């Protein structure tokens, strides 16, 4: 593509793919970048295109027709020179520049070598998704304990199961596809520990009835789990993992209504891998520094505030998918389309979608958002989860800060995760609080929504990559250090 | 099947897998130790967020094994602490 794009889309998951396809269909030129090696994001995570024959993972997917249709549409626009597709490109910063935006990325297609790239456009759409939300428990840093999404990513992206005897735990319907995927590949899934009670759903029958597609999807997973004899236990949790060089067993307990383990119910189960996830935390790294407003979602996360057309409070900046709250791939696709329709309208494109489909899209998004909200309310973080932490439990994996140190800092008056960071170093390491942030927040200020600390760089960038920027680094890059020298980057 | 070289030993992988997937496929879930407690660590989040899976790739330190696509002949050194 020689002419500059009208729109840059960051993230090629369901939301970003749908957004790019809609904007292209409306006549815009689009640059679409993703740090991954294939289109699809987390839901449609695939091995790179050239490797799919050697690594078949299609059987683990749902909704592949839609994925293929989006891939084909994007490929056609790419051939026509209207789509600049940049896989293997990690955006580390997005800044306002004049009337538009500049997205700074590192090209990692030849990793570990990397080079710097800047993409500019008058409009920016960020669809960076989410990552697994974690709650610590004794032994959660033993090798073999993975995030549930991490297990799924290894399976869908690399065809690899993390273990042969696995327990899954946490909360939310996402545990089911992970269990089904593992079981389909011959893994013995000994238990799925769901902290919530299925009865919680009965308090929100409306959204459930209005989203029959979700029923069907759930029923599909349930059938797979029954076929493979995978037991799903409500109101239970993995309260500890045990082992030496790797996990060898977990302790599972029934939970009281507040989420505390019921005395006398604990049992030990032998495993060689564990997958845990407590919903997801939206990936707001590129959005927060641009100054867009956030709002509280029902699951305790701060999410980006958008209008009925996915516009953020920053003019020219749009967002779609899990950045607006966790709600699954179908919602992400619809929000992506809606966001692109707004981009088209705002850029006075000639082929703005007709009003009727737009109205249908809006009502689908509203219906699916209501479902997502009901889901969040039905699968809360158990209020008393911290009762299964011992003082020795590592909370911050990077800096190895224990629950005891965090409790001591709270006793000394720290009242949010930023103060805890200053007092204990929790959240100061490599991951910059992405893993421990939500938990530290719950331990200190659980009444408020979790708003991640602002991170000026979304991925470590080497000074070498910055040095080859043709025009010198932007203002924030002075502190965007090398990953080798200083990991306490901003 | 192609091979990468991990700590001097050949390790087979399927084209398209990341370094982490290649390691996990052979049953390894830990390949470095932490700086403070010398705890074993390997892959945790699988998507580049947690930095637990750090390795040195072709001499470049601090690489996330879960993000780096394995390529034939690539050399991987494990066991680094996270402070160096
Ligand atoms: C590890 C993981 C596995 C999941 N697996 C499933 C599953 O199997 N089934 C299911 O129903 N739901 C799954 N989910 C939930 C999933 O997030 C959503 O249902 C769905 O994929 C959301 O679509 P999205 O487009 O909003 O985001 P995503 O699909 O997350 O897409 C976001 C994309 O943005 C890219 N990105 C993020 N930041 C940057 C950056 N700075 N620069 C460049 N690119 C960037 C990512 O690489 C990703 O491809 C998973 C979530 C996670 C975290
Ligand atoms: S496993 Fe988390 S960064 Fe690689």
Coordinates of C-alpha atoms and ligand atoms in Angstrom, one line a residue:
Chain A
X1 CA 0.0 0.0 0.0
X2 CA 1.6 3.3 -1.1
X3 CA -0.9 5.9 0.0
X4 CA -1.2 6.5 3.8
X5 CA -4.1 4.8 5.6
X6 CA -7.3 6.5 6.7
X7 CA -7.5 4.3 9.7
X8 CA -5.0 2.3 11.8
X9 CA -6.5 -0.7 13.6
X10 CA -4.4 -2.2 16.5
X11 CA -5.4 -5.8 17.2
X12 CA -6.5 -8.4 14.7
X13 CA -8.8 -10.4 17.0
X14 CA -12.5 -10.8 16.3
X15 CA -13.1 -7.1 16.9
X16 CA -10.2 -5.7 14.9
X17 CA -10.7 -8.0 12.0
X18 CA -14.4 -7.1 11.7
X19 CA -13.6 -3.4 12.1
X20 CA -11.0 -3.5 9.4
X21 CA -13.2 -5.5 7.0
X22 CA -16.1 -3.1 7.5
X23 CA -13.9 0.0 7.1
X24 CA -12.3 -1.4 3.9
X25 CA -15.7 -2.4 2.5
X26 CA -16.7 1.3 3.1
X27 CA -13.9 2.4 0.9
X28 CA -11.2 3.4 3.5
X29 CA -7.6 2.5 3.4
X30 CA -6.6 0.6 6.5
X31 CA -3.4 -0.4 8.3
X32 CA -4.1 -3.4 10.6
X33 CA -1.4 -4.5 13.0
X34 CA -1.1 -7.3 15.5
X35 CA 1.7 -8.6 17.6
X36 CA 0.7 -12.2 16.8
X37 CA 1.8 -14.3 13.8
X38 CA -1.7 -14.9 12.5
X39 CA -5.1 -13.2 12.2
X40 CA -7.7 -14.2 14.8
X41 CA -6.7 -12.8 18.2
X42 CA -7.4 -15.0 21.3
X43 CA -10.7 -16.6 20.2
X44 CA -9.5 -17.6 16.7
X45 CA -5.9 -18.1 17.7
X46 CA -4.2 -20.1 14.9
X47 CA -0.6 -21.1 14.0
X48 CA 0.9 -18.9 11.3
X49 CA -0.8 -19.5 7.9
X50 CA 2.2 -21.4 6.4
X51 CA 2.2 -23.9 9.3
X52 CA -1.5 -25.0 9.4
X53 CA -1.1 -28.2 7.6
X54 CA 1.6 -29.4 10.0
X55 CA -0.2 -28.0 13.0
X56 CA -3.9 -28.7 12.5
X57 CA -6.0 -27.0 15.2
X58 CA -9.2 -26.2 13.4
X59 CA -11.1 -28.8 15.3
X60 CA -10.6 -26.8 18.5
X61 CA -12.5 -23.8 17.1
X62 CA -16.0 -22.4 16.9
X63 CA -17.4 -20.0 14.4
X64 CA -14.7 -20.8 11.8
X65 CA -17.0 -19.8 9.0
X66 CA -17.0 -16.3 10.2
X67 CA -13.3 -16.3 10.7
X68 CA -12.7 -17.6 7.2
X69 CA -15.0 -15.0 5.7
X70 CA -13.2 -12.2 7.5
X71 CA -9.8 -13.6 6.4
X72 CA -11.0 -13.8 2.8
X73 CA -12.3 -10.2 2.8
X74 CA -9.1 -8.9 4.3
X75 CA -7.0 -10.9 1.8
X76 CA -9.0 -9.4 -1.1
X77 CA -8.4 -5.9 0.1
X78 CA -4.8 -6.6 0.7
X79 CA -4.4 -7.8 -2.9
X80 CA -6.2 -4.7 -4.0
X81 CA -3.6 -2.6 -2.1
X82 CA -6.1 -1.1 0.3
X83 CA -5.0 -3.1 3.4
X84 CA -1.6 -2.8 5.0
X85 CA -1.5 -5.9 7.1
X86 CA 1.3 -6.0 9.7
X87 CA 1.4 -9.2 11.7
X88 CA 4.3 -9.7 14.1
X89 CA 4.2 -5.9 14.9
X90 CA 3.8 -4.9 18.5
X91 CA 2.5 -1.4 19.1
X92 CA 4.2 0.0 22.1
X93 CA 2.7 3.5 22.1
X94 CA 0.0 5.5 20.4
X95 CA 0.2 9.3 20.5
X96 CA -1.8 12.2 19.2
X97 CA 0.0 14.0 16.3
X98 CA -1.6 17.0 14.7
X99 CA -5.1 16.1 13.8
X100 CA -4.4 12.3 13.8
X101 CA -2.5 9.6 15.6
X102 CA 0.9 8.0 15.3
X103 CA 1.2 4.4 16.3
X104 CA 4.8 3.3 17.3
X105 CA 5.4 -0.4 16.8
X106 CA 8.3 -2.8 16.8
X107 CA 8.4 -5.3 13.9
X108 CA 9.3 -8.6 15.4
X109 CA 8.8 -10.9 12.5
X110 CA 12.5 -11.8 12.7
X111 CA 12.5 -12.1 16.5
X112 CA 14.7 -11.7 18.4
X113 CA 15.7 -9.0 15.9
X114 CA 13.4 -6.0 15.9
X115 CA 13.0 -2.7 14.1
X116 CA 10.9 0.3 14.7
X117 CA 7.9 1.3 12.6
X118 CA 5.5 4.3 12.8
X119 CA 2.1 4.2 11.3
X120 CA 0.1 7.4 11.0
X121 CA -3.6 8.0 10.3
X122 CA -6.3 10.6 11.0
X123 CA -8.2 7.9 12.9
X124 CA -7.3 5.1 15.3
X125 CA -9.2 2.0 16.4
X126 CA -7.8 0.1 19.3
X127 CA -9.0 -3.5 19.7
X128 CA -6.4 -5.0 21.9
X129 CA -8.6 -7.4 23.8
X130 CA -7.9 -8.7 27.3
X131 CA -5.7 -11.1 29.3
X132 CA -6.6 -13.6 32.0
X133 CA -7.4 -12.1 35.4
X134 CA -5.6 -13.9 38.2
X135 CA -6.0 -14.4 41.9
X136 CA -3.0 -15.8 43.7
X137 CA -3.1 -18.9 45.9
X138 CA -0.4 -20.8 47.6
X139 CA 1.7 -22.6 45.0
X140 CA 0.3 -20.7 42.0
X141 CA 3.8 -19.9 40.8
X142 CA 4.8 -23.5 40.6
X143 CA 5.7 -24.5 37.0
X144 CA 2.8 -26.4 35.4
X145 CA 0.3 -23.9 36.8
X146 CA -0.8 -21.8 33.9
X147 CA -3.5 -19.3 33.1
X148 CA -6.5 -21.0 31.6
X149 CA -6.0 -18.7 28.5
X150 CA -2.4 -19.7 28.4
X151 CA -3.3 -23.4 28.2
X152 CA -5.8 -22.5 25.4
X153 CA -3.2 -20.5 23.6
X154 CA -0.7 -23.3 23.6
X155 CA -3.3 -25.7 22.4
X156 CA -4.9 -23.6 19.7
X157 CA -1.7 -21.9 18.5
X158 CA 0.9 -24.6 19.0
X159 CA -1.1 -27.9 19.2
X160 CA 0.4 -28.5 22.6
X161 CA -1.3 -29.7 25.8
X162 CA 0.4 -28.4 29.0
X163 CA -0.1 -31.6 30.8
X164 CA -1.7 -35.0 30.7
X165 CA -3.8 -34.8 33.9
X166 CA -5.2 -31.3 34.4
X167 CA -7.5 -29.5 36.9
X168 CA -9.1 -26.2 35.9
X169 CA -10.3 -23.6 38.3
X170 CA -11.6 -20.0 38.7
X171 CA -14.8 -18.6 37.4
X172 CA -16.7 -18.0 34.2
X173 CA -17.9 -19.8 31.2
X174 CA -14.4 -19.6 29.6
X175 CA -13.3 -22.6 31.7
X176 CA -15.6 -24.8 29.6
X177 CA -14.0 -24.4 26.1
X178 CA -10.6 -24.9 27.7
X179 CA -11.7 -28.1 29.3
X180 CA -13.4 -29.2 26.1
X181 CA -10.4 -28.5 24.0
X182 CA -8.0 -30.3 26.3
X183 CA -10.4 -33.3 26.6
X184 CA -10.7 -33.4 22.8
X185 CA -6.9 -33.8 22.6
X186 CA -6.9 -36.7 25.0
X187 CA -6.0 -34.9 28.2
X188 CA -7.6 -36.2 31.4
X189 CA -9.4 -33.2 32.8
X190 CA -10.0 -34.4 36.4
X191 CA -12.1 -31.5 37.6
X192 CA -13.4 -28.1 36.6
X193 CA -13.7 -26.0 39.7
X194 CA -16.2 -23.2 39.2
X195 CA -16.4 -20.8 42.1
X196 CA -19.8 -19.5 41.3
X197 CA -23.2 -21.1 41.8
X198 CA -25.3 -21.8 38.7
X199 CA -28.2 -20.4 40.6
X200 CA -26.7 -16.9 40.2
X201 CA -27.8 -17.0 36.6
X202 CA -31.4 -17.3 37.6
X203 CA -31.3 -13.8 38.9
X204 CA -30.8 -12.6 35.4
X205 CA -33.1 -14.6 33.2
X206 CA -33.8 -11.8 30.7
X207 CA -30.4 -11.6 29.0
X208 CA -30.1 -15.4 29.1
X209 CA -33.4 -15.8 27.2
X210 CA -32.5 -13.1 24.7
X211 CA -29.2 -14.7 23.7
X212 CA -30.1 -18.2 22.5
X213 CA -26.7 -18.4 20.7
X214 CA -25.0 -18.5 24.0
X215 CA -27.1 -21.3 25.2
X216 CA -26.2 -23.3 22.1
X217 CA -22.5 -22.7 22.6
X218 CA -22.7 -23.6 26.3
X219 CA -24.7 -26.8 25.4
X220 CA -22.0 -27.8 22.9
X221 CA -19.2 -27.6 25.5
X222 CA -21.4 -29.4 28.0
X223 CA -22.0 -32.2 25.6
X224 CA -18.2 -32.5 25.0
X225 CA -17.5 -32.6 28.7
X226 CA -20.2 -35.2 29.4
X227 CA -18.8 -37.3 26.5
X228 CA -15.3 -37.2 28.0
X229 CA -16.6 -37.6 31.6
X230 CA -15.2 -34.2 32.8
X231 CA -16.9 -33.3 36.0
X232 CA -17.7 -29.6 36.5
X233 CA -18.2 -28.7 40.2
X234 CA -19.9 -25.5 41.1
X235 CA -18.9 -23.6 44.2
X236 CA -15.5 -25.1 44.5
X237 CA -12.0 -23.7 44.1
X238 CA -8.4 -24.7 43.9
X239 CA -7.1 -23.3 47.2
X240 CA -3.5 -24.5 46.9
X241 CA -1.1 -26.1 44.5
X242 CA 1.8 -28.3 45.7
X243 CA 4.9 -29.7 44.2
X244 CA 8.7 -29.1 44.0
X245 CA 10.2 -28.4 40.5
X246 CA 6.6 -28.5 39.1
X247 CA 3.1 -28.9 40.3
X248 CA 2.1 -32.5 41.4
X249 CA -1.2 -31.9 43.2
X250 CA -3.8 -29.3 44.1
X251 CA -6.1 -28.9 47.0
X252 CA -9.7 -28.3 46.2
X253 CA -12.4 -27.1 48.6
X254 CA -16.1 -26.4 48.5
X255 CA -16.9 -22.7 49.0
X256 CA -19.3 -21.0 51.3
X257 CA -21.5 -18.3 49.9
X258 CA -18.8 -15.6 50.5
X259 CA -16.2 -17.7 48.7
X260 CA -14.3 -18.9 51.8
X261 CA -13.4 -22.6 51.8
X262 CA -15.8 -24.7 53.9
X263 CA -13.9 -26.4 56.7
X264 CA -13.5 -30.1 56.3
X265 CA -14.3 -30.2 52.5
X266 CA -10.7 -30.0 51.3
X267 CA -9.4 -32.9 49.1
X268 CA -6.1 -33.4 47.3
X269 CA -6.0 -34.3 43.6
X270 CA -2.9 -35.4 41.7
X271 CA -2.2 -33.5 38.5
X272 CA 0.7 -32.5 36.3
X273 CA -0.8 -29.2 35.1
X274 CA -3.3 -26.6 36.4
X275 CA -5.2 -23.9 34.5
X276 CA -6.7 -21.0 36.4
X277 CA -8.6 -17.9 35.4
X278 CA -11.0 -15.4 37.0
X279 CA -12.4 -13.8 34.0
X280 CA -10.3 -11.3 32.0
X281 CA -8.7 -7.8 32.5
X282 CA -9.0 -5.5 29.5
X283 CA -5.8 -4.5 27.7
X284 CA -5.9 -0.7 28.0
X285 CA -2.1 0.0 27.6
X286 CA -2.5 2.0 24.4
X287 CA -5.8 3.7 25.4
X288 CA -5.1 5.0 28.9
X289 CA -2.2 7.3 27.9
X290 CA -4.3 8.9 25.2
X291 CA -6.6 10.1 28.0
X292 CA -9.9 8.5 27.1
X293 CA -12.4 8.2 29.9
X294 CA -13.1 4.8 31.5
X295 CA -16.1 3.5 33.2
X296 CA -16.9 0.7 35.6
X297 CA -18.0 -2.7 34.2
X298 CA -20.0 -5.1 36.2
X299 CA -17.0 -7.4 36.8
X300 CA -14.9 -4.9 38.8
X301 CA -12.7 -3.8 35.8
X302 CA -12.4 -0.3 34.5
X303 CA -13.2 -0.4 30.8
X304 CA -13.1 2.2 28.1
X305 CA -16.2 4.5 28.0
X306 CA -17.8 4.6 24.5
X307 CA -20.9 6.1 23.0
X308 CA -23.4 4.1 21.0
X309 CA -21.0 4.0 18.1
X310 CA -17.9 2.8 19.9
X311 CA -16.3 6.3 20.0
X312 CA -14.1 7.0 23.0
X313 CA -14.1 10.4 24.6
X314 CA -11.0 11.3 22.5
X315 CA -12.0 12.6 19.1
X316 CA -10.9 10.2 16.3
X317 CA -10.2 7.3 18.7
X318 CA -12.5 4.3 18.6
X319 CA -12.4 1.0 20.5
X320 CA -14.2 -2.4 20.3
X321 CA -14.2 -5.8 21.9
X322 CA -12.9 -6.7 25.3
X323 CA -11.4 -3.2 25.9
X324 CA -15.0 -2.2 26.5
X325 CA -15.6 -5.1 28.8
X326 CA -15.4 -8.8 28.5
X327 CA -18.2 -10.2 26.4
X328 CA -16.9 -12.9 24.0
X329 CA -16.1 -13.0 20.3
X330 CA -19.6 -12.5 18.8
X331 CA -20.0 -9.2 20.7
X332 CA -16.4 -8.2 19.7
X333 CA -17.3 -8.8 16.0
X334 CA -20.4 -6.7 16.3
X335 CA -18.7 -3.9 18.1
X336 CA -15.9 -3.9 15.6
X337 CA -18.4 -3.4 12.8
X338 CA -20.2 -0.7 14.7
X339 CA -16.9 1.1 15.4
X340 CA -16.0 1.0 11.8
X341 CA -19.4 2.3 10.8
X342 CA -18.8 5.3 13.0
X343 CA -15.3 5.8 11.5
X344 CA -17.0 5.7 8.0
X345 CA -19.7 8.2 9.1
X346 CA -17.1 10.5 10.8
X347 CA -14.8 10.5 7.8
X348 CA -17.8 11.2 5.5
X349 CA -17.0 8.0 3.5
X350 CA -19.2 7.4 0.5
X351 CA -20.3 3.9 1.4
X352 CA -21.6 4.4 4.9
X353 CA -23.7 1.4 5.8
X354 CA -27.5 2.0 5.4
X355 CA -29.4 2.9 8.6
X356 CA -31.3 -0.3 9.0
X357 CA -28.4 -2.7 9.4
X358 CA -26.8 -0.2 11.6
X359 CA -29.8 -0.1 13.9
X360 CA -29.8 -4.0 13.9
X361 CA -26.1 -3.9 14.8
X362 CA -26.7 -1.5 17.6
X363 CA -29.5 -3.6 19.1
X364 CA -27.4 -6.8 18.8
X365 CA -24.6 -5.0 20.7
X366 CA -27.0 -3.8 23.4
X367 CA -28.4 -7.3 23.8
X368 CA -25.0 -9.0 23.9
X369 CA -23.6 -6.3 26.4
X370 CA -26.6 -7.1 28.6
X371 CA -25.6 -10.7 28.5
X372 CA -22.0 -9.9 29.3
X373 CA -23.1 -7.9 32.3
X374 CA -25.3 -10.7 33.5
X375 CA -22.4 -13.1 33.1
X376 CA -20.1 -10.8 35.1
X377 CA -22.7 -10.6 37.9
X378 CA -23.1 -14.4 37.9
X379 CA -19.4 -15.1 38.0
X380 CA -18.0 -12.6 40.6
X381 CA -14.6 -12.7 42.2
X382 CA -15.6 -14.4 45.6
X383 CA -15.5 -11.7 48.2
X384 CA -13.5 -13.9 50.7
X385 CA -11.0 -15.3 48.2
X386 CA -8.1 -13.8 50.1
X387 CA -8.9 -16.2 53.0
X388 CA -6.9 -18.8 51.1
X389 CA -3.7 -16.8 51.0
X390 CA -1.1 -17.5 53.6
X391 CA 1.4 -14.8 54.6
X392 CA 4.0 -16.6 52.5
X393 CA 2.0 -16.8 49.3
X394 CA 3.7 -14.9 46.5
X395 CA 1.3 -12.3 45.1
X396 CA 3.6 -10.4 42.7
X397 CA 5.3 -13.1 40.7
X398 CA 7.9 -10.7 39.2
X399 CA 9.2 -9.1 42.4
X400 CA 8.2 -12.1 44.6
X401 CA 6.3 -9.9 47.0
X402 CA 4.2 -12.0 49.5
X403 CA 0.7 -11.5 50.8
X404 CA 2.2 -10.9 54.2
X405 CA 4.2 -7.9 53.0
X406 CA 1.1 -6.5 51.3
X407 CA -1.0 -7.0 54.4
X408 CA 1.7 -5.2 56.4
X409 CA 1.7 -2.3 53.9
X410 CA -2.1 -2.1 54.2
X411 CA -1.8 -2.0 58.0
X412 CA 0.6 0.9 57.5
X413 CA -2.1 2.8 55.7
X414 CA -1.6 2.0 52.0
X415 CA -5.0 2.2 50.3
X416 CA -4.5 1.4 46.7
X417 CA -2.3 -0.7 44.4
X418 CA -0.1 2.3 43.5
X419 CA 0.8 2.9 47.1
X420 CA 1.4 -0.8 47.6
X421 CA 3.7 -0.7 44.6
X422 CA 5.8 2.1 46.2
X423 CA 6.0 0.4 49.6
X424 CA 6.5 -3.2 48.5
X425 CA 7.6 -3.2 44.8
X426 CA 4.5 -5.4 43.9
X427 CA 3.8 -4.5 40.3
X428 CA 7.2 -3.0 39.6
X429 CA 8.7 -5.9 37.7
X430 CA 8.7 -7.1 34.2
X431 CA 4.9 -7.5 33.8
X432 CA 4.3 -4.1 35.4
X433 CA 1.4 -5.4 37.6
X434 CA -0.5 -7.0 34.8
X435 CA -0.6 -10.3 36.8
X436 CA -0.8 -9.1 40.4
X437 CA -2.6 -5.7 39.8
X438 CA -6.2 -6.9 40.1
X439 CA -5.4 -9.0 43.2
X440 CA -3.5 -6.3 44.9
X441 CA -6.3 -3.9 44.1
X442 CA -8.8 -6.3 45.7
X443 CA -6.6 -6.6 48.8
X444 CA -6.6 -2.9 49.3
X445 CA -9.5 -1.1 47.6
X446 CA -12.1 -3.6 46.4
X447 CA -15.0 -1.2 46.4
X448 CA -13.6 0.7 43.4
X449 CA -13.2 -0.7 39.8
X450 CA -9.7 -1.9 39.0
X451 CA -7.9 0.7 36.9
X452 CA -4.5 -0.5 35.8
X453 CA -1.5 1.8 36.3
X454 CA -0.7 3.8 33.3
X455 CA 2.1 2.3 31.3
X456 CA 3.8 4.4 28.8
X457 CA 5.2 1.5 26.8
X458 CA 3.0 -1.5 26.1
X459 CA 6.0 -3.8 25.4
X460 CA 9.7 -3.5 26.2
X461 CA 11.5 -1.9 23.3
X462 CA 15.2 -2.0 22.8
X463 CA 17.2 1.2 22.4
X464 CA 18.5 -0.3 19.2
X465 CA 15.0 -0.4 17.7
X466 CA 14.3 3.1 18.9
X467 CA 17.6 4.3 17.4
X468 CA 16.5 3.3 13.9
X469 CA 13.4 5.5 14.1
X470 CA 13.9 7.7 11.1
X471 CA 13.0 10.9 12.9
X472 CA 14.0 10.5 16.5
X473 CA 11.9 9.0 19.2
X474 CA 8.8 10.8 20.5
X475 CA 8.8 12.6 23.8
X476 CA 7.7 9.5 25.8
X477 CA 10.5 7.3 24.3
X478 CA 13.2 8.9 26.4
X479 CA 11.9 6.8 29.3
X480 CA 11.0 3.9 27.1
X481 CA 14.1 2.0 28.0
X482 CA 15.8 -1.1 26.8
X483 CA 14.4 -4.3 28.2
X484 CA 17.9 -5.3 29.1
X485 CA 18.8 -2.5 31.3
X486 CA 15.9 -1.3 33.3
X487 CA 12.7 -3.2 33.7
X488 CA 11.1 -0.6 35.9
X489 CA 10.1 1.3 32.8
X490 CA 7.5 3.9 33.4
Chain B
X1 CA 10.5 -32.0 12.0
X2 CA 12.9 -29.1 12.5
X3 CA 15.2 -28.5 15.5
X4 CA 16.2 -25.6 17.7
X5 CA 19.2 -25.9 19.9
X6 CA 18.4 -25.5 23.6
X7 CA 21.3 -25.2 26.0
X8 CA 23.4 -27.1 23.4
X9 CA 21.0 -29.9 22.9
X10 CA 18.8 -30.3 19.8
X11 CA 15.1 -29.9 20.4
X12 CA 12.5 -30.9 17.8
X13 CA 9.6 -28.6 17.0
X14 CA 6.8 -28.3 14.5
X15 CA 7.1 -25.3 12.1
X16 CA 4.7 -22.7 13.5
X17 CA 5.3 -23.4 17.2
X18 CA 6.8 -20.8 19.5
X19 CA 9.9 -21.6 21.5
X20 CA 7.6 -22.1 24.6
X21 CA 5.3 -24.5 22.7
X22 CA 8.4 -26.5 21.6
X23 CA 9.7 -26.7 25.2
X24 CA 6.3 -27.7 26.7
X25 CA 5.7 -30.3 23.9
X26 CA 8.7 -32.2 25.3
X27 CA 7.3 -32.0 28.8
X28 CA 9.4 -29.0 30.1
X29 CA 7.3 -26.5 32.1
X30 CA 10.2 -24.8 33.9
X31 CA 13.4 -23.3 32.4
X32 CA 14.6 -20.5 34.5
X33 CA 14.8 -19.5 38.2
X34 CA 13.8 -16.2 39.8
X35 CA 16.2 -13.6 41.1
X36 CA 15.1 -13.5 44.8
X37 CA 13.7 -16.9 45.7
X38 CA 15.4 -18.9 43.0
X39 CA 12.0 -20.4 42.2
X40 CA 11.6 -22.4 39.0
X41 CA 9.6 -20.7 36.3
X42 CA 8.3 -21.5 32.8
X43 CA 5.3 -20.6 30.8
X44 CA 2.3 -19.1 32.7
X45 CA 0.2 -16.7 30.6
X46 CA 1.2 -18.0 27.2
X47 CA 0.5 -14.7 25.5
X48 CA 3.4 -12.4 26.4
X49 CA 1.9 -10.7 29.4
X50 CA 3.6 -12.2 32.5
X51 CA 7.3 -12.5 31.5
X52 CA 7.7 -15.8 33.4
X53 CA 9.0 -17.6 30.3
X54 CA 12.2 -15.5 29.6
X55 CA 15.0 -17.1 27.7
X56 CA 18.0 -15.9 25.6
X57 CA 17.4 -16.3 21.9
X58 CA 20.4 -16.2 19.5
X59 CA 22.3 -14.2 22.1
X60 CA 19.4 -11.7 22.8
X61 CA 18.5 -11.8 26.5
X62 CA 15.1 -11.3 28.0
X63 CA 13.0 -12.8 25.2
X64 CA 9.6 -14.2 25.9
X65 CA 9.6 -17.8 24.8
X66 CA 5.8 -17.8 24.3
X67 CA 6.1 -15.1 21.6
X68 CA 9.2 -16.0 19.7
X69 CA 8.5 -18.3 16.8
X70 CA 10.9 -21.3 16.7
X71 CA 13.1 -21.3 13.6
X72 CA 15.5 -24.1 12.5
X73 CA 18.9 -23.7 14.0
X74 CA 17.8 -21.0 16.5
X75 CA 19.9 -21.2 19.7
X76 CA 18.0 -20.9 23.0
X77 CA 19.7 -20.6 26.4
X78 CA 17.6 -21.1 29.5
X79 CA 18.2 -20.7 33.2
X80 CA 18.7 -17.0 33.3
X81 CA 17.7 -15.0 36.4
X82 CA 15.4 -12.1 35.5
X83 CA 17.9 -9.5 36.6
X84 CA 20.5 -10.0 34.0
Ligands
LIG1 C1 -5.2 -16.2 26.3 C2 -6.7 -16.1 26.0 C3 -7.4 -17.1 25.4 C4 -8.7 -17.0 25.1 N1 -9.3 -18.1 24.4 C5 -10.7 -18.0 24.2 C6 -11.4 -19.1 23.7 O1 -10.7 -20.1 23.4 N2 -12.7 -19.1 23.6 C7 -13.4 -18.0 24.0 O2 -14.6 -17.9 23.9 N3 -12.8 -16.9 24.4 C8 -11.4 -16.9 24.6 N4 -10.8 -15.8 25.2 C9 -11.6 -14.6 25.4 C10 -11.3 -13.6 24.3 O3 -10.6 -12.5 24.8 C11 -12.5 -13.0 23.6 O4 -13.7 -13.8 23.6 C12 -12.3 -12.5 22.1 O5 -11.2 -13.1 21.5 C13 -12.2 -11.0 22.2 O6 -12.0 -10.5 21.0 P1 -11.1 -9.1 20.9 O7 -11.0 -8.9 19.4 O8 -11.8 -8.1 21.7 O9 -9.7 -9.4 21.5 P2 -8.6 -10.4 21.2 O10 -9.1 -11.6 20.6 O11 -7.9 -10.6 22.5 O12 -7.7 -9.7 20.2 C14 -6.8 -8.7 20.5 C15 -5.6 -8.7 19.6 O13 -4.8 -7.6 19.8 C16 -3.5 -7.9 19.8 N5 -2.7 -6.9 20.6 C17 -2.9 -6.6 21.9 N6 -2.1 -5.6 22.2 C18 -1.4 -5.3 21.1 C19 -0.4 -4.3 20.8 N7 0.0 -3.5 21.8 N8 0.2 -4.3 19.6 C20 -0.3 -5.2 18.6 N9 -1.2 -6.1 18.8 C21 -1.8 -6.1 20.1 C22 -3.4 -9.3 20.4 O14 -2.3 -10.0 19.8 C23 -4.7 -9.9 19.8 O15 -4.5 -10.6 18.7 C24 -9.4 -15.9 25.4 C25 -8.8 -14.8 26.1 C26 -7.4 -14.9 26.4 C27 -6.7 -13.8 27.1
LIG2 S1 4.3 -17.1 29.4 FE1 3.7 -15.1 30.1 S2 5.1 -13.9 28.9 FE2 5.5 -15.9 28.1

